[in-house]
Amino acid sequence: MKYYREAELKHGRVAMAACLGWYLNAGGVHPAFNSELSNDPLKAMVELPAVGWLQFVLGCGAIEWLAQQIKERPGYNPGDLLGAAYWVDNSDEGWVMYQNKELNNGRLAMLAITGMIYQDVFTGEYGDMMYRQLVR
């Protein structure tokens, strides 16, 4: 069961970062490549040069390797990559509430990024343009 909790937390954290990145990209914020990429996140993904993909893959690989090394430590709890379990245990009500919020926000973000990708693929609209039809 710990394996599934670890996977759910990791996917939730990635989805939260993806939602933030989606709206930053759709808003015209491109921190790399002199802002030459498209504002449409899916088109920007296609336009990304090979060196950008290499950086992405190596960065993700380094994080995964580090996470695997941390998991081998004794007393590791699923999702606790920073070692918070050494300072706070699950008897603290505030800590348990924080963990539940992170889990629920991650679940919501997984659904949200799926909906944003669906909207872009099937309607061609992204970012705040998704709601244009409601404002007419």
CSV table of N, CA, C and O in Angstrom, one decimal:
chain,number,residue,atom,x,y,z
A,1,MET,N,0.8,-1.2,0.0
A,1,MET,CA,0.0,0.0,0.0
A,1,MET,C,0.9,1.3,0.0
A,1,MET,O,0.5,2.3,-0.6
A,2,LYS,N,2.0,1.2,0.6
A,2,LYS,CA,2.9,2.3,0.7
A,2,LYS,C,3.4,2.7,-0.7
A,2,LYS,O,3.6,3.9,-1.0
A,3,TYR,N,3.6,1.7,-1.6
A,3,TYR,CA,4.0,2.0,-3.0
A,3,TYR,C,2.9,2.8,-3.7
A,3,TYR,O,3.3,3.8,-4.4
A,4,TYR,N,1.7,2.5,-3.5
A,4,TYR,CA,0.6,3.3,-4.2
A,4,TYR,C,0.5,4.7,-3.6
A,4,TYR,O,0.2,5.6,-4.3
A,5,ARG,N,0.7,4.8,-2.3
A,5,ARG,CA,0.6,6.2,-1.7
A,5,ARG,C,1.8,7.0,-2.2
A,5,ARG,O,1.6,8.2,-2.5
A,6,GLU,N,2.9,6.4,-2.4
A,6,GLU,CA,4.1,7.1,-2.9
A,6,GLU,C,3.8,7.6,-4.3
A,6,GLU,O,4.1,8.7,-4.7
A,7,ALA,N,3.2,6.7,-5.1
A,7,ALA,CA,2.9,7.0,-6.5
A,7,ALA,C,1.9,8.1,-6.6
A,7,ALA,O,2.0,9.0,-7.4
A,8,GLU,N,0.9,8.0,-5.8
A,8,GLU,CA,-0.2,9.0,-5.8
A,8,GLU,C,0.4,10.4,-5.4
A,8,GLU,O,0.0,11.4,-6.0
A,9,LEU,N,1.2,10.5,-4.4
A,9,LEU,CA,1.8,11.7,-4.0
A,9,LEU,C,2.7,12.3,-5.1
A,9,LEU,O,2.7,13.5,-5.4
A,10,LYS,N,3.5,11.4,-5.7
A,10,LYS,CA,4.4,11.9,-6.8
A,10,LYS,C,3.6,12.4,-8.0
A,10,LYS,O,3.9,13.5,-8.5
A,11,HIS,N,2.6,11.7,-8.4
A,11,HIS,CA,1.8,12.1,-9.5
A,11,HIS,C,1.0,13.4,-9.2
A,11,HIS,O,0.9,14.3,-10.0
A,12,GLY,N,0.6,13.5,-7.9
A,12,GLY,CA,-0.1,14.7,-7.5
A,12,GLY,C,0.8,15.9,-7.5
A,12,GLY,O,0.5,17.0,-8.0
A,13,ARG,N,2.0,15.8,-7.1
A,13,ARG,CA,3.0,16.9,-7.0
A,13,ARG,C,3.4,17.3,-8.5
A,13,ARG,O,3.5,18.5,-8.8
A,14,VAL,N,3.6,16.3,-9.3
A,14,VAL,CA,3.9,16.6,-10.7
A,14,VAL,C,2.7,17.3,-11.4
A,14,VAL,O,2.9,18.3,-12.1
A,15,ALA,N,1.5,16.9,-11.1
A,15,ALA,CA,0.3,17.5,-11.7
A,15,ALA,C,0.1,18.9,-11.2
A,15,ALA,O,-0.3,19.8,-12.0
A,16,MET,N,0.4,19.2,-9.9
A,16,MET,CA,0.3,20.6,-9.4
A,16,MET,C,1.3,21.5,-10.1
A,16,MET,O,1.0,22.6,-10.5
A,17,ALA,N,2.6,21.0,-10.3
A,17,ALA,CA,3.6,21.7,-11.0
A,17,ALA,C,3.2,21.9,-12.5
A,17,ALA,O,3.4,23.0,-13.1
A,18,ALA,N,2.5,20.9,-13.1
A,18,ALA,CA,2.1,21.0,-14.5
A,18,ALA,C,1.0,22.0,-14.7
A,18,ALA,O,1.0,22.8,-15.6
A,19,CYS,N,0.1,22.1,-13.7
A,19,CYS,CA,-1.0,23.1,-13.8
A,19,CYS,C,-0.4,24.5,-13.7
A,19,CYS,O,-0.8,25.4,-14.5
A,20,LEU,N,0.5,24.7,-12.8
A,20,LEU,CA,1.2,26.0,-12.7
A,20,LEU,C,1.9,26.3,-14.0
A,20,LEU,O,1.8,27.5,-14.5
A,21,GLY,N,2.7,25.4,-14.5
A,21,GLY,CA,3.4,25.6,-15.7
A,21,GLY,C,2.6,25.9,-16.9
A,21,GLY,O,2.9,26.7,-17.8
A,22,TRP,N,1.4,25.2,-16.9
A,22,TRP,CA,0.5,25.4,-18.1
A,22,TRP,C,0.0,26.8,-18.1
A,22,TRP,O,0.1,27.5,-19.2
A,23,TYR,N,-0.4,27.4,-17.0
A,23,TYR,CA,-0.9,28.8,-17.0
A,23,TYR,C,0.2,29.8,-17.1
A,23,TYR,O,0.0,30.9,-17.7
A,24,LEU,N,1.3,29.5,-16.6
A,24,LEU,CA,2.5,30.4,-16.8
A,24,LEU,C,2.8,30.5,-18.3
A,24,LEU,O,3.0,31.6,-18.9
A,25,ASN,N,2.9,29.3,-19.0
A,25,ASN,CA,3.2,29.3,-20.4
A,25,ASN,C,2.1,29.9,-21.2
A,25,ASN,O,2.4,30.7,-22.1
A,26,ALA,N,0.8,29.6,-20.9
A,26,ALA,CA,-0.3,30.2,-21.6
A,26,ALA,C,-0.3,31.8,-21.4
A,26,ALA,O,-0.8,32.5,-22.3
A,27,GLY,N,0.2,32.2,-20.3
A,27,GLY,CA,0.2,33.7,-20.0
A,27,GLY,C,1.4,34.4,-20.7
A,27,GLY,O,1.5,35.6,-20.6
A,28,GLY,N,2.3,33.6,-21.4
A,28,GLY,CA,3.4,34.2,-22.1
A,28,GLY,C,4.7,34.2,-21.3
A,28,GLY,O,5.6,34.9,-21.8
A,29,VAL,N,4.8,33.5,-20.2
A,29,VAL,CA,6.0,33.5,-19.5
A,29,VAL,C,6.8,32.3,-19.9
A,29,VAL,O,6.4,31.1,-19.7
A,30,HIS,N,7.9,32.6,-20.6
A,30,HIS,CA,8.8,31.5,-21.0
A,30,HIS,C,10.2,31.8,-20.5
A,30,HIS,O,10.9,32.7,-21.0
A,31,PRO,N,10.6,31.2,-19.4
A,31,PRO,CA,11.9,31.5,-18.8
A,31,PRO,C,13.1,31.1,-19.7
A,31,PRO,O,14.2,31.6,-19.4
A,32,ALA,N,13.0,30.3,-20.7
A,32,ALA,CA,14.1,29.9,-21.5
A,32,ALA,C,13.9,30.2,-22.9
A,32,ALA,O,12.8,30.5,-23.4
A,33,PHE,N,14.9,30.1,-23.7
A,33,PHE,CA,14.9,30.2,-25.2
A,33,PHE,C,14.3,31.6,-25.6
A,33,PHE,O,13.6,31.7,-26.6
A,34,ASN,N,14.6,32.6,-24.9
A,34,ASN,CA,14.3,34.0,-25.3
A,34,ASN,C,12.8,34.2,-25.6
A,34,ASN,O,12.5,35.0,-26.4
A,35,SER,N,12.0,33.5,-24.9
A,35,SER,CA,10.5,33.6,-25.1
A,35,SER,C,10.1,33.4,-26.6
A,35,SER,O,9.1,34.0,-27.0
A,36,GLU,N,10.8,32.5,-27.3
A,36,GLU,CA,10.5,32.3,-28.7
A,36,GLU,C,9.5,31.2,-28.9
A,36,GLU,O,9.0,31.0,-30.0
A,37,LEU,N,9.2,30.5,-27.9
A,37,LEU,CA,8.2,29.4,-28.0
A,37,LEU,C,6.8,29.9,-28.0
A,37,LEU,O,6.5,31.0,-27.6
A,38,SER,N,5.9,29.0,-28.5
A,38,SER,CA,4.5,29.4,-28.6
A,38,SER,C,3.9,29.5,-27.2
A,38,SER,O,4.3,28.9,-26.3
A,39,ASN,N,2.8,30.3,-27.1
A,39,ASN,CA,2.1,30.4,-25.9
A,39,ASN,C,1.2,29.2,-25.6
A,39,ASN,O,0.8,29.0,-24.5
A,40,ASP,N,0.9,28.5,-26.7
A,40,ASP,CA,0.1,27.2,-26.5
A,40,ASP,C,1.0,26.2,-26.0
A,40,ASP,O,2.0,25.8,-26.6
A,41,PRO,N,0.8,25.7,-24.8
A,41,PRO,CA,1.7,24.7,-24.1
A,41,PRO,C,2.0,23.5,-25.0
A,41,PRO,O,3.1,23.0,-25.0
A,42,LEU,N,1.0,22.9,-25.7
A,42,LEU,CA,1.3,21.8,-26.5
A,42,LEU,C,2.1,22.1,-27.7
A,42,LEU,O,3.0,21.3,-28.1
A,43,LYS,N,1.9,23.2,-28.3
A,43,LYS,CA,2.8,23.7,-29.4
A,43,LYS,C,4.2,24.0,-28.9
A,43,LYS,O,5.2,23.7,-29.6
A,44,ALA,N,4.3,24.6,-27.7
A,44,ALA,CA,5.6,24.9,-27.2
A,44,ALA,C,6.4,23.6,-26.9
A,44,ALA,O,7.6,23.5,-27.1
A,45,MET,N,5.7,22.5,-26.5
A,45,MET,CA,6.3,21.2,-26.3
A,45,MET,C,6.9,20.7,-27.6
A,45,MET,O,8.0,20.2,-27.6
A,46,VAL,N,6.2,20.9,-28.7
A,46,VAL,CA,6.7,20.4,-30.0
A,46,VAL,C,7.9,21.3,-30.4
A,46,VAL,O,8.8,20.8,-31.1
A,47,GLU,N,7.8,22.6,-30.1
A,47,GLU,CA,8.9,23.5,-30.6
A,47,GLU,C,10.1,23.4,-29.7
A,47,GLU,O,11.2,24.0,-30.1
A,48,LEU,N,10.1,22.8,-28.6
A,48,LEU,CA,11.2,22.7,-27.7
A,48,LEU,C,12.4,22.0,-28.4
A,48,LEU,O,12.3,20.9,-28.9
A,49,PRO,N,13.6,22.7,-28.4
A,49,PRO,CA,14.7,22.0,-29.1
A,49,PRO,C,15.2,20.8,-28.3
A,49,PRO,O,14.8,20.5,-27.2
A,50,ALA,N,16.0,20.0,-29.0
A,50,ALA,CA,16.5,18.7,-28.4
A,50,ALA,C,17.3,19.0,-27.1
A,50,ALA,O,17.2,18.2,-26.2
A,51,VAL,N,18.0,20.1,-27.0
A,51,VAL,CA,18.8,20.3,-25.8
A,51,VAL,C,17.8,20.6,-24.7
A,51,VAL,O,18.1,20.2,-23.5
A,52,GLY,N,16.7,21.2,-24.9
A,52,GLY,CA,15.7,21.4,-23.9
A,52,GLY,C,15.1,20.1,-23.4
A,52,GLY,O,14.9,19.9,-22.2
A,53,TRP,N,14.8,19.1,-24.3
A,53,TRP,CA,14.4,17.8,-23.9
A,53,TRP,C,15.4,17.1,-23.1
A,53,TRP,O,15.1,16.3,-22.2
A,54,LEU,N,16.7,17.2,-23.5
A,54,LEU,CA,17.8,16.6,-22.8
A,54,LEU,C,17.9,17.1,-21.4
A,54,LEU,O,18.0,16.3,-20.5
A,55,GLN,N,17.7,18.4,-21.2
A,55,GLN,CA,17.8,19.0,-19.9
A,55,GLN,C,16.6,18.4,-19.0
A,55,GLN,O,16.7,18.1,-17.9
A,56,PHE,N,15.4,18.3,-19.7
A,56,PHE,CA,14.2,17.9,-19.0
A,56,PHE,C,14.4,16.4,-18.5
A,56,PHE,O,14.2,16.1,-17.4
A,57,VAL,N,14.9,15.6,-19.4
A,57,VAL,CA,15.0,14.1,-19.1
A,57,VAL,C,16.1,13.9,-18.0
A,57,VAL,O,15.9,13.2,-17.1
A,58,LEU,N,17.3,14.6,-18.2
A,58,LEU,CA,18.3,14.5,-17.2
A,58,LEU,C,17.9,15.1,-15.8
A,58,LEU,O,18.2,14.5,-14.8
A,59,GLY,N,17.1,16.2,-15.8
A,59,GLY,CA,16.7,16.7,-14.6
A,59,GLY,C,15.7,15.8,-13.8
A,59,GLY,O,15.8,15.5,-12.6
A,60,CYS,N,14.8,15.2,-14.6
A,60,CYS,CA,13.8,14.2,-14.0
A,60,CYS,C,14.6,13.0,-13.6
A,60,CYS,O,14.2,12.4,-12.5
A,61,GLY,N,15.5,12.5,-14.3
A,61,GLY,CA,16.3,11.4,-13.9
A,61,GLY,C,17.1,11.6,-12.6
A,61,GLY,O,17.2,10.7,-11.8
A,62,ALA,N,17.7,12.8,-12.5
A,62,ALA,CA,18.4,13.1,-11.3
A,62,ALA,C,17.5,13.1,-10.1
A,62,ALA,O,17.8,12.6,-9.0
A,63,ILE,N,16.3,13.7,-10.2
A,63,ILE,CA,15.3,13.7,-9.1
A,63,ILE,C,14.9,12.3,-8.8
A,63,ILE,O,14.8,12.0,-7.6
A,64,GLU,N,14.6,11.5,-9.7
A,64,GLU,CA,14.2,10.1,-9.5
A,64,GLU,C,15.3,9.3,-8.8
A,64,GLU,O,15.1,8.6,-7.8
A,65,TRP,N,16.6,9.5,-9.2
A,65,TRP,CA,17.7,8.8,-8.6
A,65,TRP,C,17.8,9.3,-7.1
A,65,TRP,O,18.0,8.4,-6.2
A,66,LEU,N,17.7,10.6,-6.9
A,66,LEU,CA,17.8,11.1,-5.5
A,66,LEU,C,16.7,10.5,-4.6
A,66,LEU,O,16.9,10.2,-3.5
A,67,ALA,N,15.5,10.5,-5.2
A,67,ALA,CA,14.4,9.9,-4.5
A,67,ALA,C,14.6,8.5,-4.1
A,67,ALA,O,14.3,8.0,-3.0
A,68,GLN,N,15.1,7.7,-5.0
A,68,GLN,CA,15.4,6.3,-4.7
A,68,GLN,C,16.5,6.2,-3.6
A,68,GLN,O,16.4,5.3,-2.8
A,69,GLN,N,17.5,7.0,-3.6
A,69,GLN,CA,18.5,7.0,-2.5
A,69,GLN,C,17.9,7.4,-1.2
A,69,GLN,O,18.2,6.8,-0.1
A,70,ILE,N,17.0,8.3,-1.2
A,70,ILE,CA,16.3,8.7,0.1
A,70,ILE,C,15.4,7.6,0.6
A,70,ILE,O,15.3,7.4,1.8
A,71,LYS,N,14.7,6.9,-0.3
A,71,LYS,CA,13.8,5.8,0.1
A,71,LYS,C,14.5,4.7,0.9
A,71,LYS,O,13.9,4.0,1.6
A,72,GLU,N,15.8,4.6,0.6
A,72,GLU,CA,16.6,3.5,1.3
A,72,GLU,C,16.9,3.8,2.7
A,72,GLU,O,17.4,2.9,3.4
A,73,ARG,N,16.7,5.0,3.2
A,73,ARG,CA,17.0,5.3,4.6
A,73,ARG,C,16.0,4.6,5.5
A,73,ARG,O,14.8,4.5,5.2
A,74,PRO,N,16.5,4.3,6.7
A,74,PRO,CA,15.5,3.6,7.6
A,74,PRO,C,14.5,4.7,8.1
A,74,PRO,O,14.8,5.8,8.3
A,75,GLY,N,13.3,4.2,8.4
A,75,GLY,CA,12.2,5.0,8.9
A,75,GLY,C,11.6,5.9,7.8
A,75,GLY,O,10.9,6.9,8.1
A,76,TYR,N,11.8,5.6,6.5
A,76,TYR,CA,11.2,6.4,5.5
A,76,TYR,C,9.7,6.2,5.4
A,76,TYR,O,9.2,5.1,5.4
A,77,ASN,N,9.0,7.3,5.2
A,77,ASN,CA,7.5,7.3,5.0
A,77,ASN,C,7.3,7.7,3.6
A,77,ASN,O,8.0,8.5,3.0
A,78,PRO,N,6.2,7.1,2.9
A,78,PRO,CA,5.9,7.4,1.5
A,78,PRO,C,5.8,8.9,1.3
A,78,PRO,O,5.0,9.6,2.0
A,79,GLY,N,6.5,9.5,0.4
A,79,GLY,CA,6.3,10.9,0.0
A,79,GLY,C,7.2,11.8,0.8
A,79,GLY,O,7.2,13.0,0.6
A,80,ASP,N,7.8,11.3,1.8
A,80,ASP,CA,8.6,12.2,2.8
A,80,ASP,C,10.0,12.3,2.3
A,80,ASP,O,11.0,11.7,2.9
A,81,LEU,N,10.2,13.0,1.2
A,81,LEU,CA,11.6,13.1,0.6
A,81,LEU,C,12.5,14.1,1.4
A,81,LEU,O,13.7,14.0,1.3
A,82,LEU,N,11.9,15.0,2.2
A,82,LEU,CA,12.7,16.0,2.9
A,82,LEU,C,13.0,15.5,4.3
A,82,LEU,O,13.7,16.3,5.1
A,83,GLY,N,12.5,14.4,4.8
A,83,GLY,CA,12.8,13.9,6.1
A,83,GLY,C,11.9,14.6,7.2
A,83,GLY,O,12.4,14.6,8.3
A,84,ALA,N,10.7,15.0,6.9
A,84,ALA,CA,9.9,15.7,7.9
A,84,ALA,C,9.5,14.7,9.0
A,84,ALA,O,9.1,15.1,10.1
A,85,ALA,N,9.5,13.4,8.7
A,85,ALA,CA,9.0,12.4,9.7
A,85,ALA,C,10.0,12.4,10.9
A,85,ALA,O,9.6,11.9,12.0
A,86,TYR,N,11.2,12.9,10.7
A,86,TYR,CA,12.1,12.9,11.9
A,86,TYR,C,11.7,14.0,12.9
A,86,TYR,O,12.1,13.9,14.0
A,87,TRP,N,11.0,15.0,12.4
A,87,TRP,CA,10.7,16.2,13.3
A,87,TRP,C,9.2,16.1,13.7
A,87,TRP,O,8.9,16.5,14.8
A,88,VAL,N,8.3,15.6,12.9
A,88,VAL,CA,6.9,15.5,13.2
A,88,VAL,C,6.4,14.1,12.9
A,88,VAL,O,6.7,13.5,11.9
A,89,ASP,N,5.6,13.6,13.8
A,89,ASP,CA,5.0,12.3,13.6
A,89,ASP,C,3.5,12.5,13.3
A,89,ASP,O,2.9,13.5,13.3
A,90,ASN,N,2.9,11.4,13.0
A,90,ASN,CA,1.5,11.4,12.6
A,90,ASN,C,0.5,11.6,13.7
A,90,ASN,O,-0.7,11.6,13.5
A,91,SER,N,1.0,11.8,14.9
A,91,SER,CA,0.1,12.1,16.1
A,91,SER,C,-0.2,13.6,16.1
A,91,SER,O,-1.1,14.0,16.8
A,92,ASP,N,0.5,14.4,15.4
A,92,ASP,CA,0.3,15.8,15.3
A,92,ASP,C,-0.9,16.1,14.4
A,92,ASP,O,-0.8,15.8,13.2
A,93,GLU,N,-2.0,16.6,14.9
A,93,GLU,CA,-3.2,16.8,14.1
A,93,GLU,C,-3.0,17.8,12.9
A,93,GLU,O,-3.5,17.6,11.8
A,94,GLY,N,-2.2,18.8,13.1
A,94,GLY,CA,-1.9,19.8,12.1
A,94,GLY,C,-1.1,19.2,10.9
A,94,GLY,O,-1.4,19.5,9.8
A,95,TRP,N,-0.2,18.3,11.3
A,95,TRP,CA,0.6,17.7,10.3
A,95,TRP,C,-0.2,16.7,9.4
A,95,TRP,O,-0.1,16.7,8.2
A,96,VAL,N,-1.1,16.0,10.0
A,96,VAL,CA,-2.0,15.1,9.3
A,96,VAL,C,-2.9,15.8,8.4
A,96,VAL,O,-3.1,15.5,7.3
A,97,MET,N,-3.4,17.0,8.9
A,97,MET,CA,-4.3,17.8,8.1
A,97,MET,C,-3.5,18.4,6.9
A,97,MET,O,-4.1,18.4,5.8
A,98,TYR,N,-2.3,18.8,7.1
A,98,TYR,CA,-1.5,19.3,6.0
A,98,TYR,C,-1.2,18.2,4.9
A,98,TYR,O,-1.3,18.4,3.7
A,99,GLN,N,-1.0,17.0,5.4
A,99,GLN,CA,-0.7,15.9,4.5
A,99,GLN,C,-2.0,15.6,3.7
A,99,GLN,O,-2.0,15.3,2.5
A,100,ASN,N,-3.2,15.6,4.3
A,100,ASN,CA,-4.4,15.4,3.6
A,100,ASN,C,-4.7,16.5,2.6
A,100,ASN,O,-5.2,16.2,1.5
A,101,LYS,N,-4.4,17.7,2.9
A,101,LYS,CA,-4.6,18.8,2.0
A,101,LYS,C,-3.7,18.6,0.7
A,101,LYS,O,-4.1,18.8,-0.4
A,102,GLU,N,-2.4,18.2,1.0
A,102,GLU,CA,-1.5,18.0,-0.2
A,102,GLU,C,-2.1,16.8,-1.0
A,102,GLU,O,-2.1,16.9,-2.3
A,103,LEU,N,-2.5,15.8,-0.4
A,103,LEU,CA,-3.1,14.6,-1.2
A,103,LEU,C,-4.3,15.0,-2.0
A,103,LEU,O,-4.4,14.7,-3.2
A,104,ASN,N,-5.2,15.8,-1.4
A,104,ASN,CA,-6.5,16.2,-2.1
A,104,ASN,C,-6.2,17.2,-3.2
A,104,ASN,O,-6.8,17.1,-4.2
A,105,ASN,N,-5.3,18.1,-2.9
A,105,ASN,CA,-4.9,19.1,-4.0
A,105,ASN,C,-4.2,18.4,-5.1
A,105,ASN,O,-4.4,18.8,-6.3
A,106,GLY,N,-3.4,17.4,-4.8
A,106,GLY,CA,-2.8,16.6,-5.9
A,106,GLY,C,-3.8,15.9,-6.7
A,106,GLY,O,-3.7,15.8,-8.0
A,107,ARG,N,-4.8,15.3,-6.1
A,107,ARG,CA,-5.8,14.6,-6.8
A,107,ARG,C,-6.6,15.5,-7.7
A,107,ARG,O,-6.9,15.2,-8.9
A,108,LEU,N,-6.9,16.7,-7.2
A,108,LEU,CA,-7.6,17.7,-8.0
A,108,LEU,C,-6.7,18.2,-9.2
A,108,LEU,O,-7.2,18.3,-10.3
A,109,ALA,N,-5.4,18.4,-8.9
A,109,ALA,CA,-4.5,18.8,-10.0
A,109,ALA,C,-4.4,17.7,-11.1
A,109,ALA,O,-4.3,18.1,-12.3
A,110,MET,N,-4.5,16.5,-10.7
A,110,MET,CA,-4.4,15.4,-11.7
A,110,MET,C,-5.6,15.5,-12.7
A,110,MET,O,-5.5,15.4,-13.9
A,111,LEU,N,-6.8,15.7,-12.1
A,111,LEU,CA,-8.0,15.9,-13.0
A,111,LEU,C,-7.9,17.2,-13.7
A,111,LEU,O,-8.3,17.3,-14.9
A,112,ALA,N,-7.4,18.3,-13.1
A,112,ALA,CA,-7.3,19.6,-13.8
A,112,ALA,C,-6.4,19.5,-15.0
A,112,ALA,O,-6.8,20.0,-16.1
A,113,ILE,N,-5.2,19.0,-14.9
A,113,ILE,CA,-4.3,19.0,-16.0
A,113,ILE,C,-4.8,18.1,-17.1
A,113,ILE,O,-4.6,18.4,-18.3
A,114,THR,N,-5.5,17.0,-16.8
A,114,THR,CA,-6.1,16.2,-17.8
A,114,THR,C,-7.2,17.0,-18.5
A,114,THR,O,-7.2,16.9,-19.8
A,115,GLY,N,-8.0,17.8,-17.8
A,115,GLY,CA,-9.0,18.6,-18.5
A,115,GLY,C,-8.4,19.7,-19.4
A,115,GLY,O,-8.9,20.0,-20.4
A,116,MET,N,-7.3,20.3,-18.9
A,116,MET,CA,-6.6,21.3,-19.7
A,116,MET,C,-6.1,20.8,-21.0
A,116,MET,O,-6.2,21.4,-22.0
A,117,ILE,N,-5.4,19.6,-20.9
A,117,ILE,CA,-4.9,19.0,-22.1
A,117,ILE,C,-6.0,18.6,-23.1
A,117,ILE,O,-5.9,18.8,-24.3
A,118,TYR,N,-7.1,18.0,-22.5
A,118,TYR,CA,-8.2,17.7,-23.3
A,118,TYR,C,-8.8,18.9,-24.1
A,118,TYR,O,-9.1,18.9,-25.3
A,119,GLN,N,-8.9,20.0,-23.3
A,119,GLN,CA,-9.5,21.2,-23.9
A,119,GLN,C,-8.6,21.7,-25.0
A,119,GLN,O,-9.1,22.1,-26.1
A,120,ASP,N,-7.3,21.7,-24.8
A,120,ASP,CA,-6.4,22.2,-25.9
A,120,ASP,C,-6.4,21.3,-27.1
A,120,ASP,O,-6.4,21.7,-28.2
A,121,VAL,N,-6.4,19.9,-26.9
A,121,VAL,CA,-6.3,19.0,-28.0
A,121,VAL,C,-7.6,19.1,-28.8
A,121,VAL,O,-7.6,19.1,-30.1
A,122,PHE,N,-8.8,19.1,-28.2
A,122,PHE,CA,-10.0,19.0,-28.9
A,122,PHE,C,-10.6,20.3,-29.3
A,122,PHE,O,-11.5,20.3,-30.2
A,123,THR,N,-10.3,21.4,-28.7
A,123,THR,CA,-10.9,22.7,-29.1
A,123,THR,C,-9.8,23.7,-29.6
A,123,THR,O,-10.1,24.7,-30.2
A,124,GLY,N,-8.5,23.4,-29.3
A,124,GLY,CA,-7.5,24.3,-29.7
A,124,GLY,C,-7.4,25.5,-28.8
A,124,GLY,O,-6.6,26.4,-29.2
A,125,GLU,N,-8.1,25.6,-27.8
A,125,GLU,CA,-8.0,26.7,-26.9
A,125,GLU,C,-7.3,26.4,-25.6
A,125,GLU,O,-7.4,25.3,-25.1
A,126,TYR,N,-6.6,27.3,-25.0
A,126,TYR,CA,-5.7,27.0,-23.9
A,126,TYR,C,-5.7,28.3,-23.0
A,126,TYR,O,-6.1,29.3,-23.4
A,127,GLY,N,-5.3,28.1,-21.7
A,127,GLY,CA,-5.2,29.2,-20.8
A,127,GLY,C,-6.5,29.8,-20.5
A,127,GLY,O,-7.5,29.1,-20.4
A,128,ASP,N,-6.6,31.1,-20.4
A,128,ASP,CA,-7.9,31.8,-20.1
A,128,ASP,C,-8.8,31.8,-21.3
A,128,ASP,O,-10.0,32.2,-21.2
A,129,MET,N,-8.3,31.4,-22.5
A,129,MET,CA,-9.2,31.4,-23.7
A,129,MET,C,-10.2,30.3,-23.5
A,129,MET,O,-11.2,30.2,-24.3
A,130,MET,N,-10.0,29.3,-22.6
A,130,MET,CA,-11.0,28.2,-22.4
A,130,MET,C,-12.3,28.8,-22.0
A,130,MET,O,-13.3,28.2,-22.3
A,131,TYR,N,-12.4,29.9,-21.3
A,131,TYR,CA,-13.6,30.4,-20.8
A,131,TYR,C,-14.2,31.5,-21.6
A,131,TYR,O,-15.2,32.1,-21.3
A,132,ARG,N,-13.7,31.7,-22.8
A,132,ARG,CA,-14.1,32.8,-23.7
A,132,ARG,C,-15.6,32.6,-24.1
A,132,ARG,O,-16.3,33.6,-24.1
A,133,GLN,N,-16.0,31.4,-24.3
A,133,GLN,CA,-17.4,31.1,-24.7
A,133,GLN,C,-18.4,31.5,-23.6
A,133,GLN,O,-19.5,31.8,-23.8
A,134,LEU,N,-18.0,31.4,-22.3
A,134,LEU,CA,-18.9,31.8,-21.2
A,134,LEU,C,-19.1,33.3,-21.0
A,134,LEU,O,-20.0,33.7,-20.4
A,135,VAL,N,-18.1,34.1,-21.5
A,135,VAL,CA,-18.1,35.5,-21.3
A,135,VAL,C,-18.9,36.3,-22.4
A,135,VAL,O,-19.3,37.4,-22.2
A,136,ARG,N,-19.2,35.6,-23.5
A,136,ARG,CA,-19.8,36.3,-24.6
A,136,ARG,C,-21.0,37.1,-24.3
A,136,ARG,O,-21.9,37.1,-23.6
